[in-house]
Amino acid sequence: MSCNKYNKIDKDVLKRLKEIVGHQNLIFDNEEKLEPYSKDEVPDSKYSHMPEVVVKPSTSVEISSIVKLANKRKIPLTPRGAGSGLSGGAVPIYGGIVISLENMNKIIELDRKNMMITVEPGIVSNEINEYLREYNLFYAGYPMSMETCFIGGNVAENAGGGKAVKYGVTSRYVIGLEVVMPNGEIVEYGGKLLKDVTGYNMVQLMLASEGTLGIFTKIILKLLPLPKYQADILCLFDSTDNAVNSVHKIITGTGITPVSIEYMNKCALEIVFKYLNESIQLHNAEGTLLISFDGNSPDRIEEDYTAVCNFLEKQKGLLEIYVADNLSTSERVWKLRINLAEAVSVLSKHQAAEDLVVPPAAINKLSAFLNKLSAKYCLKVPCYGHAGDGNLHIRIVAPEDWGKNKWEELLPIIQDELYRYTYNLGGRLSGEHGIGHKRKKYIDYFLSESHLNVLKTIKKSLDPNNIMNPGKIFDI
Ligand SMILES: Cc1cc2nc3c(=O)[nH]c(=O)nc-3n(C[C@H](O)[C@H](O)[C@H](O)COP(=O)(O)OP(=O)(O)OC[C@H]3O[C@@H](n4cnc5c(N)ncnc54)[C@H](O)[C@@H]3O)c2cc1C
């Protein structure tokens, strides 16, 4: 369905929406208040679009009524979490109604016997762990935006993050969902079960569906015992190749699975050092690995990081290892990684943010190709990311002397080269930030026609009027 087939919000629809959520939970006709809902964290304003109305429901029944109304009146709907997304997923590109989940922010139940928690979608992800700390439990999802993003947005994007080497991504912990489907029906999938093959695995289908298959209104998460201790090592290498060449060997070479293996190249580190006014001695390192360990015994953690340090010392090009074995030094090194995305965003308005993923052992090839691209086009390429997961966040930043026209002419050529290379490594377009509408024109580089047809068939059968976050992931 194209945008001109959607109807505009009229007085009747507004009246009905007011009846459903109450006038205090509705924003309409107020540009200043609507504007924050027109964008996410994608810096380029060309990916923004104003909603006609924002509603802030408090229950799944209210959401169901809104969805039924939108279906009847052919009005597009965009579910929205915290708006920290990096692919334009929460942007209402055809206008219509934004359903903000911000009022649905409660912990519904902690089930300590089963080690499970049931939450509403609008709770800030980090608050779940703050709540769980006193019970010595934790939820192991850990996007770097943990202090702002909502758990519903994490499910919709299948968020990854800084603990995935050891703990995996969001999908490993979501075992039950209540979903308002595109026809307005409220359906429960999964439950408090650690195994369940009673029909298709609908919970996993919903993961990374980016708000296109339904709106999550209740989420059941599996919990783990909270590890008592953590330590980190910051490893400096003389070249990017030497840094990333070690990544996939760490686990096989030591038999130890760290919590995370994060990578930052020199360009990225210089930017974040300036941004944070940091002064750790870098010894001219070109590539850096930040490796974390956790567990219940400080001695065991020390044994683990010592074994990894010994292993890395035998690898080519290691310059220095700093150990952070207390909270303040750990926070200091992680601050570098956590603040990188923001530090890089302010660098230039002509920049593209990529989220490519390759098989973990191919990360060195992707990194070497970036160096080639950077030299060929004289680009600044701050690169960082979850190297242990094969997932790199790559910023392609235009040189200062490139004007808008040159940038717009060359960027597609550079992306074309990068995507083809990534695909040939067995890689994909996005590891965790999603496709949204920002990346959808490139999805057919990575998915075959038959693969895309299956996705479209699922979408069309669940949402025949194409009202649920239309124009995201692919066009119908
Ligand atoms: C500084 C920074 C660091 C980041 N680091 C990471 C990282 O380490 N790992 C990572 O994976 N991501 C990261 N992100 C990206 C982003 O935080 C995640 O994608 C996050 O999961 C989005 O959550 P949100 O609540 O902000 O969702 P939004 O941006 O509001 O929405 C994202 C998508 O989810 C859909 N959606 C939201 N709520 C629901 C719901 N209840 N039901 C159905 N659909 C819904 C929306 O329609 C949209 O398509 C980072 C972003 C920033 C700005």
Coordinates of C-alpha atoms and ligand atoms in Angstrom, one line a residue:
M1 CA 0.0 0.0 0.0
S2 CA 1.5 3.3 -0.9
C3 CA 1.3 6.4 1.3
N4 CA -1.5 8.0 -0.7
K5 CA -3.8 5.0 0.1
Y6 CA -3.7 5.9 3.8
N7 CA -6.3 8.2 5.3
K8 CA -5.6 11.3 7.4
I9 CA -6.6 11.7 11.0
D10 CA -10.0 13.4 11.0
K11 CA -12.1 14.8 13.8
D12 CA -13.9 11.5 14.4
V13 CA -10.7 9.6 14.7
L14 CA -9.3 12.1 17.1
K15 CA -12.5 12.0 19.2
R16 CA -12.3 8.2 19.4
L17 CA -8.6 8.3 20.3
K18 CA -9.3 10.8 23.1
E19 CA -12.0 8.4 24.4
I20 CA -9.5 5.5 24.4
V21 CA -6.5 7.1 26.0
G22 CA -7.8 10.3 27.6
H23 CA -7.0 13.8 26.3
Q24 CA -3.9 14.0 28.6
N25 CA -2.4 11.1 26.8
L26 CA -2.8 12.5 23.3
I27 CA -0.7 15.0 21.4
F28 CA -2.2 16.7 18.4
D29 CA -1.9 20.0 16.6
N30 CA 1.2 21.0 18.6
E31 CA 4.3 20.9 16.5
E32 CA 6.7 21.5 19.3
K33 CA 5.3 18.6 21.3
L34 CA 5.0 16.3 18.2
E35 CA 8.5 17.0 17.0
P36 CA 10.4 14.7 19.4
Y37 CA 8.3 11.8 18.1
S38 CA 9.4 12.5 14.5
K39 CA 12.9 11.1 14.8
D40 CA 15.1 8.6 16.6
E41 CA 18.9 8.7 17.1
V42 CA 19.7 8.7 13.4
P43 CA 21.4 12.1 13.1
D44 CA 20.4 12.9 9.5
S45 CA 17.1 14.9 9.4
K46 CA 16.2 13.3 6.0
Y47 CA 15.1 10.2 8.0
S48 CA 12.6 12.2 10.2
H49 CA 8.9 12.6 9.6
M50 CA 6.2 14.2 11.7
P51 CA 3.4 12.1 13.1
E52 CA -0.2 13.5 12.9
V53 CA -0.9 12.4 16.4
V54 CA 0.9 10.7 19.3
V55 CA -1.0 8.5 21.8
K56 CA 0.3 7.2 25.1
P57 CA -1.8 4.2 26.1
S58 CA -1.6 2.5 29.5
T59 CA -3.0 -1.0 28.7
S60 CA -3.0 -3.6 26.0
V61 CA -6.8 -3.2 25.8
E62 CA -6.3 0.5 24.9
I63 CA -3.7 -0.5 22.3
S64 CA -6.0 -3.1 20.9
S65 CA -8.8 -0.5 20.5
I66 CA -6.4 2.0 18.7
V67 CA -5.2 -0.8 16.4
K68 CA -8.7 -1.8 15.5
L69 CA -9.6 1.8 14.8
A70 CA -6.5 2.3 12.6
N71 CA -7.4 -0.8 10.7
K72 CA -11.0 0.3 10.1
R73 CA -9.9 3.8 9.0
K74 CA -6.7 2.7 7.1
I75 CA -4.4 4.9 9.2
P76 CA -0.7 4.0 9.6
L77 CA 0.6 3.2 13.2
T78 CA 4.1 3.4 14.5
P79 CA 5.0 1.8 17.8
R80 CA 7.6 3.7 19.7
G81 CA 9.9 2.9 22.6
A82 CA 12.5 5.4 23.8
G83 CA 13.4 6.5 20.3
S84 CA 17.1 5.5 20.8
G85 CA 17.0 3.4 17.6
L86 CA 19.7 3.8 14.9
S87 CA 17.7 2.9 11.8
G88 CA 14.6 5.2 11.8
G89 CA 12.4 2.3 13.0
A90 CA 10.2 4.5 15.3
V91 CA 9.8 7.3 12.7
P92 CA 6.2 7.6 11.3
I93 CA 7.2 7.9 7.7
Y94 CA 3.6 8.1 6.5
G95 CA 2.4 10.3 9.4
G96 CA -0.6 8.8 11.1
I97 CA -0.5 7.6 14.8
V98 CA 2.6 7.1 16.9
I99 CA 1.9 4.7 19.8
S100 CA 4.3 5.6 22.5
L101 CA 4.8 2.9 25.1
E102 CA 6.3 5.4 27.6
N103 CA 3.4 5.0 30.1
M104 CA 3.6 1.2 30.2
N105 CA 6.7 1.1 32.3
K106 CA 6.0 -1.3 35.2
I107 CA 7.5 -4.5 36.5
I108 CA 4.5 -6.8 36.6
E109 CA 5.9 -9.7 38.4
L110 CA 9.2 -11.1 39.6
D111 CA 9.1 -14.9 39.8
R112 CA 12.2 -15.8 41.9
K113 CA 11.5 -19.5 42.0
N114 CA 11.5 -19.7 38.2
M115 CA 14.1 -16.9 37.8
M116 CA 11.8 -15.0 35.4
I117 CA 10.5 -11.4 35.3
T118 CA 7.4 -10.1 33.6
V119 CA 7.6 -6.4 32.5
E120 CA 5.7 -3.9 30.5
P121 CA 7.5 -2.8 27.3
G122 CA 8.2 0.9 28.3
I123 CA 10.5 0.2 31.2
V124 CA 14.0 1.4 30.7
S125 CA 16.1 -1.7 30.3
N126 CA 18.7 -0.8 32.9
E127 CA 15.9 -0.3 35.5
I128 CA 15.2 -4.0 35.3
N129 CA 18.7 -4.8 36.5
E130 CA 18.6 -2.1 39.1
Y131 CA 15.4 -3.7 40.5
L132 CA 16.9 -7.2 40.3
R133 CA 20.2 -6.4 42.1
E134 CA 18.9 -6.9 45.6
Y135 CA 17.7 -10.3 44.6
N136 CA 21.1 -11.3 43.2
L137 CA 19.6 -11.8 39.7
F138 CA 20.1 -10.1 36.4
Y139 CA 18.8 -9.8 32.9
A140 CA 21.8 -10.4 30.6
G141 CA 20.7 -8.2 27.6
Y142 CA 23.1 -5.2 27.5
P143 CA 22.9 -2.7 24.7
M144 CA 25.2 0.3 25.2
S145 CA 22.0 2.5 25.3
M146 CA 20.8 0.5 28.3
E147 CA 20.2 3.6 30.4
T148 CA 17.8 5.1 27.9
C149 CA 16.3 2.4 25.7
F150 CA 13.1 0.5 26.6
I151 CA 12.9 -3.3 26.8
G152 CA 10.1 -3.3 24.2
G153 CA 12.5 -1.6 21.7
N154 CA 15.2 -4.2 22.6
V155 CA 12.8 -7.0 21.7
A156 CA 11.7 -5.3 18.5
E157 CA 15.3 -4.9 17.4
N158 CA 16.7 -8.0 19.0
A159 CA 19.3 -5.8 20.6
G160 CA 22.8 -7.0 21.0
G161 CA 25.5 -5.1 22.9
G162 CA 28.4 -5.5 25.1
K163 CA 27.9 -8.9 26.7
A164 CA 26.9 -11.0 23.8
V165 CA 30.1 -13.0 23.5
K166 CA 29.3 -14.8 26.8
Y167 CA 25.6 -14.1 27.2
G168 CA 24.1 -13.8 23.7
V169 CA 21.6 -11.2 22.5
T170 CA 18.1 -10.3 23.6
S171 CA 16.4 -13.3 21.9
R172 CA 18.1 -15.7 24.3
Y173 CA 16.2 -14.3 27.2
V174 CA 12.7 -13.5 25.8
I175 CA 10.5 -16.5 26.6
G176 CA 7.0 -15.0 26.5
L177 CA 5.3 -12.1 24.8
E178 CA 1.8 -10.6 24.9
V179 CA 1.3 -9.0 21.5
V180 CA -1.4 -6.7 20.1
M181 CA -1.5 -8.1 16.6
P182 CA -2.1 -5.9 13.5
N183 CA -5.8 -6.8 13.5
G184 CA -6.1 -5.6 17.2
E185 CA -6.3 -9.1 18.7
I186 CA -4.3 -9.6 21.9
V187 CA -2.4 -12.9 21.7
E188 CA 0.0 -14.5 24.2
Y189 CA 3.0 -16.4 22.8
G190 CA 5.4 -18.6 24.8
G191 CA 5.2 -18.2 28.6
K192 CA 7.2 -19.2 31.7
L193 CA 8.7 -22.1 29.9
L194 CA 12.3 -22.9 29.2
K195 CA 11.3 -25.2 26.3
D196 CA 8.1 -25.2 24.2
V197 CA 7.6 -26.6 20.7
T198 CA 3.8 -26.4 20.8
G199 CA 3.4 -24.8 17.3
Y200 CA 5.6 -22.3 15.4
N201 CA 8.1 -20.4 17.6
M202 CA 6.1 -17.1 17.4
V203 CA 8.2 -15.5 20.2
Q204 CA 11.3 -15.7 18.0
L205 CA 9.4 -14.5 14.9
M206 CA 8.5 -11.3 16.8
L207 CA 12.2 -10.7 17.8
A208 CA 13.7 -8.1 15.4
S209 CA 10.3 -7.6 13.7
E210 CA 10.8 -3.8 14.3
G211 CA 7.2 -3.1 15.1
T212 CA 5.9 -4.4 11.8
L213 CA 4.1 -7.5 13.1
G214 CA 2.5 -6.3 16.3
I215 CA 3.0 -4.3 19.5
F216 CA 4.5 -6.0 22.5
T217 CA 2.6 -5.2 25.6
K218 CA 4.0 -7.7 28.1
I219 CA 7.4 -9.4 28.1
I220 CA 8.6 -12.4 30.1
L221 CA 12.4 -12.5 30.5
K222 CA 14.6 -15.4 31.7
L223 CA 17.0 -14.3 34.4
L224 CA 20.5 -15.4 35.5
P225 CA 22.3 -15.3 38.9
L226 CA 24.1 -11.9 39.2
P227 CA 27.9 -12.4 38.9
K228 CA 29.5 -10.8 41.9
Y229 CA 32.8 -9.6 40.3
Q230 CA 34.0 -8.1 37.0
A231 CA 37.4 -7.2 35.6
D232 CA 38.4 -5.7 32.2
I233 CA 41.6 -5.5 30.2
L234 CA 42.4 -2.8 27.7
C235 CA 44.8 -4.2 25.1
L236 CA 46.7 -1.9 22.8
F237 CA 48.1 -3.2 19.4
D238 CA 50.4 -1.6 16.9
S239 CA 48.0 -2.2 14.0
T240 CA 44.4 -2.7 13.4
D241 CA 45.2 -6.1 11.7
N242 CA 47.1 -7.3 14.7
A243 CA 44.3 -6.3 17.0
V244 CA 41.5 -7.9 15.1
N245 CA 43.5 -11.0 14.1
S246 CA 43.6 -12.0 17.8
V247 CA 39.8 -11.7 18.3
H248 CA 38.6 -15.1 17.2
K249 CA 41.7 -16.9 18.6
I250 CA 41.1 -15.7 22.2
I251 CA 38.4 -18.3 23.0
T252 CA 39.9 -21.2 21.1
G253 CA 43.4 -20.3 22.3
T254 CA 42.6 -20.1 26.0
G255 CA 39.4 -22.0 26.5
I256 CA 38.0 -19.0 28.2
T257 CA 34.8 -17.1 27.1
P258 CA 35.0 -13.5 28.1
V259 CA 31.8 -11.5 28.6
S260 CA 32.8 -9.2 25.7
I261 CA 35.5 -8.5 23.2
E262 CA 35.1 -4.9 22.0
Y263 CA 37.2 -3.2 19.4
M264 CA 38.1 0.4 18.8
N265 CA 40.4 1.7 16.0
K266 CA 42.8 4.6 16.5
C267 CA 40.5 7.1 14.8
A268 CA 37.6 6.2 17.0
L269 CA 39.7 6.3 20.2
E270 CA 41.1 9.7 19.3
I271 CA 37.6 11.1 18.8
V272 CA 36.3 9.7 22.1
F273 CA 39.4 10.7 24.0
K274 CA 38.9 14.3 22.9
Y275 CA 35.2 14.1 23.7
L276 CA 35.8 12.9 27.2
N277 CA 39.1 14.7 27.8
E278 CA 40.7 11.4 28.6
S279 CA 44.4 10.9 28.9
I280 CA 45.2 7.2 29.2
Q281 CA 48.6 6.6 27.5
L282 CA 47.9 5.0 24.2
H283 CA 51.5 4.3 23.0
N284 CA 50.5 5.1 19.4
A285 CA 48.2 2.1 19.3
E286 CA 46.3 1.7 16.0
G287 CA 43.8 -0.9 17.4
T288 CA 42.5 -1.6 20.8
L289 CA 40.5 -4.5 22.4
L290 CA 38.5 -4.1 25.5
I291 CA 37.9 -7.5 27.0
S292 CA 35.7 -8.2 30.0
F293 CA 35.4 -11.0 32.5
D294 CA 32.9 -11.8 35.2
G295 CA 32.2 -14.5 37.8
N296 CA 31.7 -15.1 41.5
S297 CA 35.4 -15.5 42.5
P298 CA 37.9 -12.6 42.1
D299 CA 40.7 -15.3 42.0
R300 CA 39.0 -17.1 39.2
I301 CA 38.6 -13.9 37.2
E302 CA 42.2 -13.0 37.8
E303 CA 43.2 -16.5 36.5
D304 CA 41.0 -15.9 33.4
Y305 CA 42.3 -12.5 32.5
T306 CA 45.9 -13.5 33.2
A307 CA 45.5 -16.5 30.8
V308 CA 44.1 -14.1 28.1
C309 CA 46.9 -11.6 28.8
N310 CA 49.6 -14.4 28.5
F311 CA 48.0 -15.6 25.3
L312 CA 47.8 -12.0 23.8
E313 CA 51.4 -11.4 24.7
K314 CA 52.4 -14.2 22.3
Q315 CA 50.4 -12.6 19.5
K316 CA 51.9 -10.2 17.0
G317 CA 51.9 -6.5 17.7
L318 CA 50.8 -6.3 21.4
L319 CA 52.0 -3.0 22.9
E320 CA 50.5 -2.8 26.3
I321 CA 47.7 -4.2 28.5
Y322 CA 46.0 -2.2 31.2
V323 CA 44.0 -4.1 33.8
A324 CA 40.9 -2.6 35.3
D325 CA 40.0 -4.8 38.3
N326 CA 38.0 -2.4 40.4
L327 CA 34.8 -0.5 39.7
S328 CA 36.3 3.0 39.1
T329 CA 38.9 1.8 36.6
S330 CA 36.3 -0.5 34.9
E331 CA 34.0 2.4 34.6
R332 CA 36.8 4.6 33.2
V333 CA 37.6 2.2 30.3
W334 CA 34.0 1.3 29.6
K335 CA 33.1 5.0 29.4
L336 CA 35.3 5.2 26.3
R337 CA 33.3 2.5 24.5
I338 CA 29.9 3.6 25.8
N339 CA 30.4 7.2 24.7
L340 CA 31.8 6.4 21.3
A341 CA 28.6 6.5 19.3
E342 CA 27.7 10.0 20.6
A343 CA 31.3 11.3 20.3
V344 CA 31.4 10.3 16.6
S345 CA 28.0 11.6 15.8
V346 CA 29.0 15.2 16.4
L347 CA 32.0 14.9 14.1
S348 CA 30.5 15.8 10.8
K349 CA 27.0 16.0 9.2
H350 CA 28.3 14.0 6.2
Q351 CA 28.6 10.6 7.8
A352 CA 27.1 7.2 7.3
A353 CA 26.7 4.8 10.3
E354 CA 27.0 1.1 9.3
D355 CA 26.3 -1.9 11.6
L356 CA 27.7 -4.7 9.5
V357 CA 28.1 -8.3 10.8
V358 CA 30.3 -11.1 9.5
P359 CA 31.2 -14.5 10.8
P360 CA 33.4 -13.8 13.8
A361 CA 36.6 -15.2 12.3
A362 CA 36.2 -12.9 9.2
I363 CA 36.3 -9.7 11.3
N364 CA 40.0 -9.2 10.3
K365 CA 39.1 -9.3 6.6
L366 CA 36.4 -6.7 7.0
S367 CA 38.7 -4.5 9.0
A368 CA 41.5 -4.8 6.4
F369 CA 39.0 -3.9 3.7
L370 CA 38.0 -0.8 5.6
N371 CA 41.6 0.3 5.7
K372 CA 41.7 0.0 2.0
L373 CA 38.5 1.9 1.5
S374 CA 39.7 4.6 3.8
A375 CA 42.9 5.0 1.8
K376 CA 41.2 4.9 -1.6
Y377 CA 38.7 7.7 -0.8
C378 CA 40.8 9.6 1.8
L379 CA 38.0 8.9 4.4
K380 CA 38.0 9.1 8.1
V381 CA 36.6 5.7 9.2
P382 CA 36.1 5.6 13.0
C383 CA 35.4 1.9 13.6
Y384 CA 34.4 0.2 16.8
G385 CA 32.0 -2.5 17.9
H386 CA 31.4 -5.9 19.2
A387 CA 34.3 -7.6 17.5
G388 CA 33.8 -10.9 19.4
D389 CA 30.3 -11.1 17.8
G390 CA 31.7 -10.3 14.3
N391 CA 29.7 -7.0 14.5
L392 CA 31.4 -3.7 13.6
H393 CA 30.0 -0.2 13.8
I394 CA 31.6 1.7 11.0
R395 CA 31.3 5.4 10.4
I396 CA 32.1 6.6 7.0
V397 CA 33.0 10.3 7.5
A398 CA 33.5 12.6 4.5
P399 CA 36.8 14.5 4.3
E400 CA 36.3 18.2 5.2
D401 CA 36.8 19.4 1.7
W402 CA 33.9 17.3 0.3
G403 CA 30.8 19.3 -0.3
K404 CA 27.3 17.9 -0.1
N405 CA 27.2 17.0 -3.8
K406 CA 30.4 15.0 -3.7
W407 CA 29.3 13.2 -0.6
E408 CA 26.0 12.3 -2.1
E409 CA 27.6 11.1 -5.3
L410 CA 30.4 9.0 -3.7
L411 CA 28.7 7.5 -0.6
P412 CA 26.5 5.1 -2.6
I413 CA 29.6 3.9 -4.5
I414 CA 31.6 3.4 -1.3
Q415 CA 28.6 1.6 0.3
D416 CA 28.2 -0.6 -2.8
E417 CA 31.9 -1.7 -2.5
L418 CA 31.5 -2.3 1.3
Y419 CA 28.3 -4.2 1.1
R420 CA 29.4 -6.5 -1.7
Y421 CA 32.6 -7.3 0.2
T422 CA 30.6 -7.9 3.4
Y423 CA 28.1 -10.2 1.6
N424 CA 31.0 -12.2 0.1
L425 CA 32.4 -12.8 3.6
G426 CA 29.0 -14.3 4.5
G427 CA 28.0 -11.1 6.2
R428 CA 24.7 -9.2 6.6
L429 CA 23.6 -5.6 6.6
S430 CA 22.8 -5.2 10.3
G431 CA 23.9 -7.1 13.3
E432 CA 21.8 -5.3 15.9
H433 CA 20.6 -1.8 14.9
G434 CA 18.0 -3.1 12.4
I435 CA 16.9 -2.1 9.0
G436 CA 14.1 0.5 9.7
H437 CA 13.7 2.7 6.7
K438 CA 17.2 3.9 6.7
R439 CA 18.7 0.7 5.4
K440 CA 15.7 -0.9 3.5
K441 CA 16.9 0.0 0.1
Y442 CA 20.0 -2.2 0.6
I443 CA 18.2 -5.2 2.0
D444 CA 18.2 -7.0 -1.4
Y445 CA 22.0 -6.9 -1.5
F446 CA 21.8 -9.4 1.4
L447 CA 18.6 -11.4 1.1
S448 CA 17.6 -13.4 -2.0
E449 CA 14.3 -12.7 -3.7
S450 CA 12.8 -15.9 -2.4
H451 CA 13.9 -15.0 1.1
L452 CA 12.3 -11.6 0.9
N453 CA 9.1 -13.1 -0.5
V454 CA 8.7 -15.2 2.6
L455 CA 9.1 -12.2 4.8
K456 CA 6.6 -10.3 2.7
T457 CA 4.1 -13.2 2.8
I458 CA 4.3 -13.3 6.6
K459 CA 3.8 -9.5 6.8
K460 CA 0.8 -9.5 4.3
S461 CA -1.0 -12.3 6.0
L462 CA -0.7 -10.8 9.5
D463 CA -1.2 -7.2 8.4
P464 CA -3.3 -7.2 5.1
N465 CA -3.9 -3.4 5.4
N466 CA -0.2 -2.7 6.0
I467 CA -0.9 -0.3 8.9
M468 CA 1.6 -1.7 11.4
N469 CA 4.8 0.4 11.0
P470 CA 4.6 0.5 7.2
G471 CA 7.6 1.2 5.1
K472 CA 10.1 -0.5 7.5
I473 CA 12.5 -3.3 6.7
F474 CA 11.1 -3.6 3.1
D475 CA 8.3 -2.1 1.0
I476 CA 5.3 -4.1 0.1
Ligands
LIG1 C1 24.4 5.6 22.1 C2 23.7 4.4 21.6 C3 24.2 3.2 21.8 C4 23.5 2.1 21.3 N1 24.0 0.8 21.5 C5 23.4 -0.3 21.1 C6 23.9 -1.6 21.4 O1 25.0 -1.8 22.0 N2 23.2 -2.6 20.9 C7 22.1 -2.5 20.2 O2 21.5 -3.5 19.8 N3 21.5 -1.3 19.9 C8 22.2 -0.2 20.4 N4 21.6 1.1 20.1 C9 20.4 1.2 19.3 C10 19.1 1.2 20.2 O3 19.3 1.7 21.5 C11 18.4 -0.1 20.2 O4 18.0 -0.5 18.9 C12 17.2 -0.2 21.1 O5 16.8 -1.6 21.2 C13 16.0 0.6 20.7 O6 15.1 0.7 21.8 P1 14.1 1.9 21.9 O7 13.2 1.6 23.1 O8 14.8 3.2 21.9 O9 13.3 1.7 20.6 P2 12.8 2.8 19.5 O10 14.0 3.5 18.9 O11 11.7 3.6 20.0 O12 12.1 1.8 18.4 C14 12.9 0.8 17.7 C15 12.0 -0.1 16.9 O13 11.2 -0.9 17.8 C16 9.8 -0.8 17.6 N5 9.2 -0.9 18.9 C17 9.5 -0.1 20.0 N6 8.7 -0.6 21.0 C18 7.9 -1.6 20.6 C19 6.9 -2.4 21.1 N7 6.6 -2.3 22.4 N8 6.3 -3.3 20.3 C20 6.7 -3.4 19.0 N9 7.6 -2.7 18.4 C21 8.2 -1.7 19.2 C22 9.7 0.6 16.9 O14 8.6 0.6 16.0 C23 11.0 0.6 16.1 O15 10.8 -0.1 14.9 C24 22.3 2.2 20.6 C25 21.8 3.5 20.4 C26 22.4 4.6 20.9 C27 21.8 5.9 20.6

